[in-house]
Short mmCIF file of C-alpha atoms in Angstrom, two decimals:
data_model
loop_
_atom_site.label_atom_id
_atom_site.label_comp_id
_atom_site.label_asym_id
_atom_site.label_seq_id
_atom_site.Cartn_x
_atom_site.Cartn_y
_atom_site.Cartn_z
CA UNK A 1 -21.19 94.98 20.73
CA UNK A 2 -24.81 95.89 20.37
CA UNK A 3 -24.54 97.93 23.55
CA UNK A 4 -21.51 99.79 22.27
CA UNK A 5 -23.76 100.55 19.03
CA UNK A 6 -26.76 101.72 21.43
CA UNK A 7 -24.98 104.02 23.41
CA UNK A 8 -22.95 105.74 20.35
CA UNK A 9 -26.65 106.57 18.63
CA UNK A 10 -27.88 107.51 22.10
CA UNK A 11 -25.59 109.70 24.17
CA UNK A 12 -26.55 112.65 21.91
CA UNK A 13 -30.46 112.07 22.79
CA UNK A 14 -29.81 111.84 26.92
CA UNK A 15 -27.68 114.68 27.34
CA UNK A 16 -29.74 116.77 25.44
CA UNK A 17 -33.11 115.54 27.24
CA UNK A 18 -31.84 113.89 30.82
CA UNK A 19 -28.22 116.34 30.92
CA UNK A 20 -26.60 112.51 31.18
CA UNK A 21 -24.91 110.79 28.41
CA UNK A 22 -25.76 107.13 29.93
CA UNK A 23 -29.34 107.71 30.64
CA UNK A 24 -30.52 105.54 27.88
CA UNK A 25 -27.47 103.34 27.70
CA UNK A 26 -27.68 102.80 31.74
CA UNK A 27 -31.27 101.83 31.52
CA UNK A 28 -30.64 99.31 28.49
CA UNK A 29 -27.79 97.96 30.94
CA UNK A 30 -30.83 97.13 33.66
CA UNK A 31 -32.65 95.54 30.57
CA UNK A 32 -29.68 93.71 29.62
CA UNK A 33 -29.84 91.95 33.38
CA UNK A 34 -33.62 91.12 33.03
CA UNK A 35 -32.68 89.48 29.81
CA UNK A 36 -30.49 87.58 30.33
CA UNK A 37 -32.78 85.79 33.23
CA UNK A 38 -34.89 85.17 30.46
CA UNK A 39 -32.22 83.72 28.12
CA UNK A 40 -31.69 81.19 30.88
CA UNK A 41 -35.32 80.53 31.16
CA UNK A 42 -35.32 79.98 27.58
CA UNK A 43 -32.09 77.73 27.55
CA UNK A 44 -32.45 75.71 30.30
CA UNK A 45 -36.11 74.80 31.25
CA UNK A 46 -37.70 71.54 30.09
CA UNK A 47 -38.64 71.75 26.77
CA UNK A 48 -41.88 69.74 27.80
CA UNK A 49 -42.66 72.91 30.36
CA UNK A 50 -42.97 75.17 27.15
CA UNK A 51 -45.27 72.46 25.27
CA UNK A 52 -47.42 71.92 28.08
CA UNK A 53 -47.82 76.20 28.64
CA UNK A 54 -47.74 77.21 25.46
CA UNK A 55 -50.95 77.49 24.73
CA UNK A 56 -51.91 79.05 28.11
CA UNK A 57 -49.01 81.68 27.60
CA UNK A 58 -50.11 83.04 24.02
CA UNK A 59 -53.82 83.34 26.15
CA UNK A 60 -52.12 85.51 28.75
CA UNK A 61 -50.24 87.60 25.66
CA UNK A 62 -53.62 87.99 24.10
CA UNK A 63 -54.94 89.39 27.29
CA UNK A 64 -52.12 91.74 27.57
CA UNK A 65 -52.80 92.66 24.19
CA UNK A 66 -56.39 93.38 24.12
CA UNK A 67 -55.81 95.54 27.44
CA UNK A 68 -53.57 97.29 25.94
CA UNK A 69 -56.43 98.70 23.54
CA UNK A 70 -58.05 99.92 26.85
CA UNK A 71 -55.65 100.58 29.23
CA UNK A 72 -52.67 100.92 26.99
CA UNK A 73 -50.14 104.19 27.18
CA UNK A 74 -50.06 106.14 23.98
CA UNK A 75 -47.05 107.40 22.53
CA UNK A 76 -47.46 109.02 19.29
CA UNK A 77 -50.94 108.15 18.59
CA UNK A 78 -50.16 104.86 19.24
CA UNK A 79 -50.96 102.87 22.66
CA UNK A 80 -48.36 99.86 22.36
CA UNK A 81 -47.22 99.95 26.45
CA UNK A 82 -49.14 98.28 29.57
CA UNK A 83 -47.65 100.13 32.83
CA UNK A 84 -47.05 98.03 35.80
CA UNK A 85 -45.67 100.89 38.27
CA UNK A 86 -42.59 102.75 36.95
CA UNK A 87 -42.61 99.87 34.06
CA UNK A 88 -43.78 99.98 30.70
CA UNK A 89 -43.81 96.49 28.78
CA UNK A 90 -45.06 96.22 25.19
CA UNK A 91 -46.81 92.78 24.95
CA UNK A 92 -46.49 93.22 20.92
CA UNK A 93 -42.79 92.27 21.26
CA UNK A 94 -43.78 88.75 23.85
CA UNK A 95 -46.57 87.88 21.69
CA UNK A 96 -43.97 87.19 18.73
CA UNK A 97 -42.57 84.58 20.79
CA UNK A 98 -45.54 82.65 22.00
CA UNK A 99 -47.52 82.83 18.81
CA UNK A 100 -43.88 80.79 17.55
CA UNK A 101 -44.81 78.20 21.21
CA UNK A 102 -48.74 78.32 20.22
CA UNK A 103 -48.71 78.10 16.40
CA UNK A 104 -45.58 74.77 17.38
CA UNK A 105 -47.77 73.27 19.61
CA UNK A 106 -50.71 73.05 17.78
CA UNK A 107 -49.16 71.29 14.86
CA UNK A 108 -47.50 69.24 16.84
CA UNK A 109 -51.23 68.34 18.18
CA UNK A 110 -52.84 68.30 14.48
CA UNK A 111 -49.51 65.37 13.60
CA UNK A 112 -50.39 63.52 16.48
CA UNK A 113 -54.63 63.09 15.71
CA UNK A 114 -55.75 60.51 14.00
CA UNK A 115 -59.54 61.86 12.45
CA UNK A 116 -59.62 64.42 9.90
CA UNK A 117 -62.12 66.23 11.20
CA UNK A 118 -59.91 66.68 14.72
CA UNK A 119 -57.35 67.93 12.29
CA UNK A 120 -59.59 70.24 10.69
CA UNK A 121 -60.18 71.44 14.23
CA UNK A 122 -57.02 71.93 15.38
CA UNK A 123 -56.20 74.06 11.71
CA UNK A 124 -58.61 76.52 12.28
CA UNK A 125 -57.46 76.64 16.08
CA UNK A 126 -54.14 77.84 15.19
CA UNK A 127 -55.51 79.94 11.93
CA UNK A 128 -57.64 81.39 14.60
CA UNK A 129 -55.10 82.27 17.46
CA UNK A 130 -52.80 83.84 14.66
CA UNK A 131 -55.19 85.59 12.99
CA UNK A 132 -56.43 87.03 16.36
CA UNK A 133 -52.80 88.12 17.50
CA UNK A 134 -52.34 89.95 14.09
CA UNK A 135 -55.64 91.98 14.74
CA UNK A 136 -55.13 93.06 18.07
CA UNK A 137 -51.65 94.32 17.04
CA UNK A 138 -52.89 96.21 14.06
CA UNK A 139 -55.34 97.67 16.21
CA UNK A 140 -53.09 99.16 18.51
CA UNK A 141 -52.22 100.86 15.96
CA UNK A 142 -48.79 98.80 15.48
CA UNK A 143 -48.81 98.11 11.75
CA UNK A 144 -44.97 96.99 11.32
CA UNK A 145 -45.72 94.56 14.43
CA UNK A 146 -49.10 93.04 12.46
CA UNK A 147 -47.02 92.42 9.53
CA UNK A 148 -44.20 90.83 11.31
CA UNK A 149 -46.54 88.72 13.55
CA UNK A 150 -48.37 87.66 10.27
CA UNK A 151 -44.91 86.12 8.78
CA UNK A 152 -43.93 85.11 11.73
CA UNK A 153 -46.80 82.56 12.02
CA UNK A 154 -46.36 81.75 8.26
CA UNK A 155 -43.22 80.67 8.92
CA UNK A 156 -43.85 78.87 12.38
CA UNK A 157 -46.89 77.15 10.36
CA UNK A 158 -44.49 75.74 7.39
CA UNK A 159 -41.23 74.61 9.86
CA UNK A 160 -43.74 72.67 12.14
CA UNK A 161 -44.11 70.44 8.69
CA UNK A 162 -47.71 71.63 7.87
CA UNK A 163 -48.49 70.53 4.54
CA UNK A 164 -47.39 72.06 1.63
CA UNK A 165 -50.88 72.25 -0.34
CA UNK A 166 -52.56 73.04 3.75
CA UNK A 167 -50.05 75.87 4.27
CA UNK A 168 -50.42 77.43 0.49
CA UNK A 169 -54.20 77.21 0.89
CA UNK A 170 -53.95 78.84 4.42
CA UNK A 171 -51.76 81.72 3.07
CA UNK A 172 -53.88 82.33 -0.09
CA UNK A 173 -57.11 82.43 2.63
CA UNK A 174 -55.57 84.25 5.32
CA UNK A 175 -54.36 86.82 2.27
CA UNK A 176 -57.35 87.41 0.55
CA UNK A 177 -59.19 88.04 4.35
CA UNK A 178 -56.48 90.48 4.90
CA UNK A 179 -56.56 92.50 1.42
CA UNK A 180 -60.65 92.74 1.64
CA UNK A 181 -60.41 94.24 5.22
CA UNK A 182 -57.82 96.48 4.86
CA UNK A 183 -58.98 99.33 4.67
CA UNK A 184 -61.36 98.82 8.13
CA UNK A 185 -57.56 98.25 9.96
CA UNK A 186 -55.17 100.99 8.29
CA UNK A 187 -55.68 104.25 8.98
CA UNK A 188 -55.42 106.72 6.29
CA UNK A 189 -51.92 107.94 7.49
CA UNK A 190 -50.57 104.34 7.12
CA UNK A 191 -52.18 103.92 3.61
CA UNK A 192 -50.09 107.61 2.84
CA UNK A 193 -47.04 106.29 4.08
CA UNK A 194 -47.50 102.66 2.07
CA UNK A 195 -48.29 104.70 -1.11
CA UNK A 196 -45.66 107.02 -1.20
CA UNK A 197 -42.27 104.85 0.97
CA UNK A 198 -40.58 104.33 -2.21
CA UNK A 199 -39.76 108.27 -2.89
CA UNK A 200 -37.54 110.38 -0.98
CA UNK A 201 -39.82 113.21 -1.73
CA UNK A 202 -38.30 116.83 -1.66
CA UNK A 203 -41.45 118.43 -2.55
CA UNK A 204 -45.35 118.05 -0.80
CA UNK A 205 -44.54 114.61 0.59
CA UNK A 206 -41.39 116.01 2.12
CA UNK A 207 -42.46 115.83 6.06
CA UNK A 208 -43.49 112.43 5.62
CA UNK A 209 -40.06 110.85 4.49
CA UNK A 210 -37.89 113.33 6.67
CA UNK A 211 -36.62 110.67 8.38
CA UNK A 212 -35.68 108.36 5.91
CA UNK A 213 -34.04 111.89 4.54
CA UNK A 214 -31.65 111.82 7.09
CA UNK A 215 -31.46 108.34 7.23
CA UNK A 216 -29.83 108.48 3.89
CA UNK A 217 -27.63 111.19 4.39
CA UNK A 218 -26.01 109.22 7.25
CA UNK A 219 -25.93 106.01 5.05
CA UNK A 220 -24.17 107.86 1.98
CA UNK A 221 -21.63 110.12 4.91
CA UNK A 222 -20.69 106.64 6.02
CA UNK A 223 -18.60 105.69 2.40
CA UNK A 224 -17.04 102.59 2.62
CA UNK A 225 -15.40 102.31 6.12
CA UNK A 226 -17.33 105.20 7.97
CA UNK A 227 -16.39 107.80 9.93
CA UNK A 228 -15.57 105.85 13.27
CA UNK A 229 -17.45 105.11 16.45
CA UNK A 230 -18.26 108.33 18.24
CA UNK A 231 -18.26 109.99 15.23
CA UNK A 232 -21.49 110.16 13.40
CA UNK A 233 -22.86 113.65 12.75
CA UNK A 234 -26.97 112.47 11.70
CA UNK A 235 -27.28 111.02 15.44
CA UNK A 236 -26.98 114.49 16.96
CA UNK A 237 -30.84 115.79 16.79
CA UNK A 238 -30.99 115.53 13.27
CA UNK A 239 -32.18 111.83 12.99
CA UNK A 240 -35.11 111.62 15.04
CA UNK A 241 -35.08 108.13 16.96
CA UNK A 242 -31.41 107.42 16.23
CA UNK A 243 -31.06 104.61 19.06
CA UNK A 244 -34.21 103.00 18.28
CA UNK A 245 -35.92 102.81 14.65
CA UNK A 246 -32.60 104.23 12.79
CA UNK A 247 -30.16 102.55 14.64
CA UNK A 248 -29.01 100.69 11.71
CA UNK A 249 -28.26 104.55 9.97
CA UNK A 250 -26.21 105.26 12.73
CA UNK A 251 -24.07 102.31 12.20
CA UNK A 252 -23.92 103.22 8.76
CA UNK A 253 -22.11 105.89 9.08
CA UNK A 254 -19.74 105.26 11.86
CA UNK A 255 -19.15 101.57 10.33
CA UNK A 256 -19.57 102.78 6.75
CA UNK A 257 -21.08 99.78 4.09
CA UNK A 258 -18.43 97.17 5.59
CA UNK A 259 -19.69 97.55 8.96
CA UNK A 260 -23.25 97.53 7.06
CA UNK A 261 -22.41 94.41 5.70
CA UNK A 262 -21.33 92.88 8.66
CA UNK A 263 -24.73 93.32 10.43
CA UNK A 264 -25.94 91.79 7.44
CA UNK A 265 -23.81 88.76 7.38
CA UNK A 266 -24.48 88.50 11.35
CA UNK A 267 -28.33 87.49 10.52
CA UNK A 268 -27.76 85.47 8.07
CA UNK A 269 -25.36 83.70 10.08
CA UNK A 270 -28.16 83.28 12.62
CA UNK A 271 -30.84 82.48 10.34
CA UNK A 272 -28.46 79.88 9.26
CA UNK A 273 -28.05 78.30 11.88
CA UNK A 274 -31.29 78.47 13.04
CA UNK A 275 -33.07 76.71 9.89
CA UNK A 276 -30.20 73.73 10.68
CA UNK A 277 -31.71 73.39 14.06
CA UNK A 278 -35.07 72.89 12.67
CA UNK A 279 -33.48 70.55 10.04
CA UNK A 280 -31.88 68.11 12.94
CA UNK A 281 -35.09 67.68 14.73
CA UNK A 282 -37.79 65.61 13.89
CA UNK A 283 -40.72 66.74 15.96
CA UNK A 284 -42.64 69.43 14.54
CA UNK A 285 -42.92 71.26 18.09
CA UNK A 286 -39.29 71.83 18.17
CA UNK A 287 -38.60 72.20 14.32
CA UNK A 288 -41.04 75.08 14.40
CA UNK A 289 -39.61 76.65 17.34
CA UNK A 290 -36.74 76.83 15.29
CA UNK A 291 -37.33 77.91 12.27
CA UNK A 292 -40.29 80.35 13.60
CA UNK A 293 -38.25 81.81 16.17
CA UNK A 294 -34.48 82.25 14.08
CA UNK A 295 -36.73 83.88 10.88
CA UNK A 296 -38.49 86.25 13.31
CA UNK A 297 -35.02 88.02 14.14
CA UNK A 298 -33.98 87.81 10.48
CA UNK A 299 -37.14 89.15 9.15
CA UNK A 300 -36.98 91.70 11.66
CA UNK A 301 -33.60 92.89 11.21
CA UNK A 302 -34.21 92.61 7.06
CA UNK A 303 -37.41 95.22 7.78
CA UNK A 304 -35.98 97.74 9.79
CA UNK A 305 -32.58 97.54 7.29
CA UNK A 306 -35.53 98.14 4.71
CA UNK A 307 -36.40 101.25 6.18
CA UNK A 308 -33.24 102.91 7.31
CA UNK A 309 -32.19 102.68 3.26
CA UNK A 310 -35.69 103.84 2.52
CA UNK A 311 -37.16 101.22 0.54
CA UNK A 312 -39.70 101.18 3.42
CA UNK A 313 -42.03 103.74 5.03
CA UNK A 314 -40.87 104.57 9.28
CA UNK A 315 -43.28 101.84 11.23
CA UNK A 316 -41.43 101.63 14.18
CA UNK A 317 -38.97 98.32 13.94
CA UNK A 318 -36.26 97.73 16.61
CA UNK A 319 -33.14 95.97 15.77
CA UNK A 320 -33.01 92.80 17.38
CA UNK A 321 -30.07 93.26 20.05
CA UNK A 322 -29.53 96.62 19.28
CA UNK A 323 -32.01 99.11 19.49
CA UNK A 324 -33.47 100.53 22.46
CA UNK A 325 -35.91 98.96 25.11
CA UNK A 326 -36.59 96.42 27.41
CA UNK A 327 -39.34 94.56 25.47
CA UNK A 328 -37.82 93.83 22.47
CA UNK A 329 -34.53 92.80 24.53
CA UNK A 330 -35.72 90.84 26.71
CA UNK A 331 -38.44 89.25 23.94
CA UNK A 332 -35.08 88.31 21.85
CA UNK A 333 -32.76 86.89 24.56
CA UNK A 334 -35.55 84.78 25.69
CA UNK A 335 -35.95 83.78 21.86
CA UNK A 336 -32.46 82.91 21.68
CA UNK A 337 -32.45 80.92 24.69
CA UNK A 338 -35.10 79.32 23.71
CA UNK A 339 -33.31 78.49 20.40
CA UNK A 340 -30.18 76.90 22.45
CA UNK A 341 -32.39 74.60 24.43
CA UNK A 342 -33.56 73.28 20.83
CA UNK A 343 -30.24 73.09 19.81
CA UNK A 344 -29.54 70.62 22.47
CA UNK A 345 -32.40 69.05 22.16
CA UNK A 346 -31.82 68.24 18.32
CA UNK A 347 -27.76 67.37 18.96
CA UNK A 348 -29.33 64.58 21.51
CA UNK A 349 -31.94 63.34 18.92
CA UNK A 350 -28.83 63.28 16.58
CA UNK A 351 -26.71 61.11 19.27
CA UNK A 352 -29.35 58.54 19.97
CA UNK A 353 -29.71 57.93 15.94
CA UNK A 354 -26.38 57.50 15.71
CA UNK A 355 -26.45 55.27 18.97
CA UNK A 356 -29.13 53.35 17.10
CA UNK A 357 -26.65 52.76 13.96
CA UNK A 358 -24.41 51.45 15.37
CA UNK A 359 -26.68 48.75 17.60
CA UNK A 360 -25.22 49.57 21.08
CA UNK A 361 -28.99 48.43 22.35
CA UNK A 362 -29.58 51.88 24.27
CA UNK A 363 -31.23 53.71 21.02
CA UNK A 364 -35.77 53.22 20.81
CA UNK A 365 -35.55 50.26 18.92
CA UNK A 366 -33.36 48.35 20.82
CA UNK A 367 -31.09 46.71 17.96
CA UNK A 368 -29.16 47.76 15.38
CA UNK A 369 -29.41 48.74 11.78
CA UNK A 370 -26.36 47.26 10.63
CA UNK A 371 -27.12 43.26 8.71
CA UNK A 372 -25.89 40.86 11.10
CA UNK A 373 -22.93 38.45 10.23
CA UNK A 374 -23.19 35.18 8.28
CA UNK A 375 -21.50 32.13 8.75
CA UNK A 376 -20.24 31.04 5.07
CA UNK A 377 -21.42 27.90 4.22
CA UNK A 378 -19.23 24.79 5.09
CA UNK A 379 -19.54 23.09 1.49
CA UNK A 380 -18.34 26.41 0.19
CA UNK A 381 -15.44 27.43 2.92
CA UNK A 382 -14.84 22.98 1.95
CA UNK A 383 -14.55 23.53 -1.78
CA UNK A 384 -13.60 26.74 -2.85
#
């Protein structure tokens, strides 16, 4: 279904720039194949293989990163894209998932230590290797992909059972580090954008918001059950980036606020589910796989909602299964694979608990939980 939303917002854009209809829809059909390889990667590799990497591949996605500052290609001031021949990947969109693996592991590391000063160590590791992934982000510059790198981490931090007080403390630190440098890491026209998103100016600020403009216009053409696929008006060359940043706009109006509310109700749905899976398991690696990975696509999808109905400045957020490109595609489907294989992973922790209940002698402690049965006493069963 998200491909059928894709290539309603897009055909406009390809015929008018390619003089094909299924130019970007075709493409995000070749994506769709190189995702799914990574959904089974995800889904069915050892989850040990991820615990035992995961450090080593949030390295790599810091290298990729920090060339991309060098070597990077820029589109629209900003150089987001590493080429690798006639590919262009965005590291941004990989890093999300192995800060989730790196951030996991490390807490899994800092429950299993026994000193507190290898604790301590192993806190300012992971502080460290998020903070560092935020930077090289905002750097870029990629300011909606800082901020949703820094919750991301937040959230990995708190569902791999850090500490309340520890994780409070860490966000009031990691805040206050942020506020006092930010003016060294936004540029001025982010700081514009910031100060002015919640107007839809029709005066001096007016080429700012254009697109959030036209974003609304689609929103309020939509009424309550839209105009019908293949039939938005905003898509054709008046909303700039239709099939990518105002996808959502686009479904608006064909879908009008029912079909609105079902992409809504779709997230929550997965968020849902997602913060059970962390619930059912009991090690912190997998719990904060979980619940780091199944609030990055909610968070996500809750942003770019955000800005499509204007109550935030454009900054550049896909739609998690919907919007254009490879990166972000492929970066989700191997987050949601990843999220099955936890899935299983926390139904079989469920199974051998209930194994252990019921004393069949296969669950870890070898018994059962259940009092054993007593013998009434003979003077007793004698004279009642």
């Amino acid at each position: 279904m998200g491909w059928v939303f894709l290539f309603s917002a897009s055909y406009p854009v390809s015929a008018a720039q390619w003089g094909d209809a299924f130019t970007v829809a075709g493409r995000q059909l070749r994506f769709l194949a190189g995702g799914v390889v990574l959904f089974a990667f995800g889904a069915f590799c050892p989850l040990r293989w991820f615990r035992l990497g995961s450090l080593l591949f949030h390295c790599f996605a810091l290298l990729l990163l920090a060339l991309t500052l060098r070597f990077g290609v820029s589109v629209g001031g900003a150089a987001r894209w590493l080429a690798f021949g006639p590919f262009q990947v965005q590291p941004s969109e990989f890093a999300k998932v192995t800060l989730v693996l790196a951030l996991a592991a490390v807490m899994a590391r800092w429950w299993s230590t026994k000193g507190w000063w290898q604790k301590g160590w192993w806190w300012l590791f992971g502080v460290g290797l998020w903070l560092c992934t935020v930077v090289l982000v905002l750097l870029q510059p990629h300011l909606s992909g800082g901020i949703i790198l820094a919750s991301i981490g937040a959230a990995t931090l708190l569902f791999a059972r850090m500490p309340l007080f520890l994780w409070l403390a860490t966000l009031i630190g990691v805040g206050i580090a942020g506020y006092s440098v930010r003016h060294a890491i936004l540029h001025p026209y982010q700081q514009k954008r910031w100060q002015t998103a919640h107007g839809l100016h029709w005066g001096d600020e007016r080429r700012l918001h254009y697109q959030s403009r036209q974003a609304a216009l689609a929103l309020g053409a939509g009424g309550w059950f839209g105009r019908g696929l293949f039939q938005g008006r905003q898509k054709f060359l008046f909303l700039p980036s239709a099939h990518n940043d105002f996808v959502f706009a686009v479904i608006g109006e064909e879908w009008g606020f029912l079909g609105s509310v079902g992409v809504l109700f779709f997230f929550t749905l997965l968020i849902y589910w997602a913060f059970r899976v962390a619930a059912s398991c009991s090690d912190p690696f997998l719990s904060g796989i979980a619940g780091g990975l199944g609030f990055w696509l909610w968070f996500q999808a809750l942003l770019h909602i955000a800005v499509n109905v204007g109550l935030l400045p454009p900054t550049g957020i896909p739609l998690p299964f919907v919007s254009a490109g490879g990166s972000s595609l492929g970066s989700t489907l191997l987050a949601m694979g990843l999220l099955v294989n936890v899935a299983r992973q926390g139904e079989e922790e469920q199974g051998r608990g209930m194994s252990d209940g019921v004393g069949d002698g296969r669950g870890r402690d070898r018994g059962t939980h259940l009092s054993r049965h007593r013998p009434r006493d003979r003077r007793t069963a004698k004279n009642p």
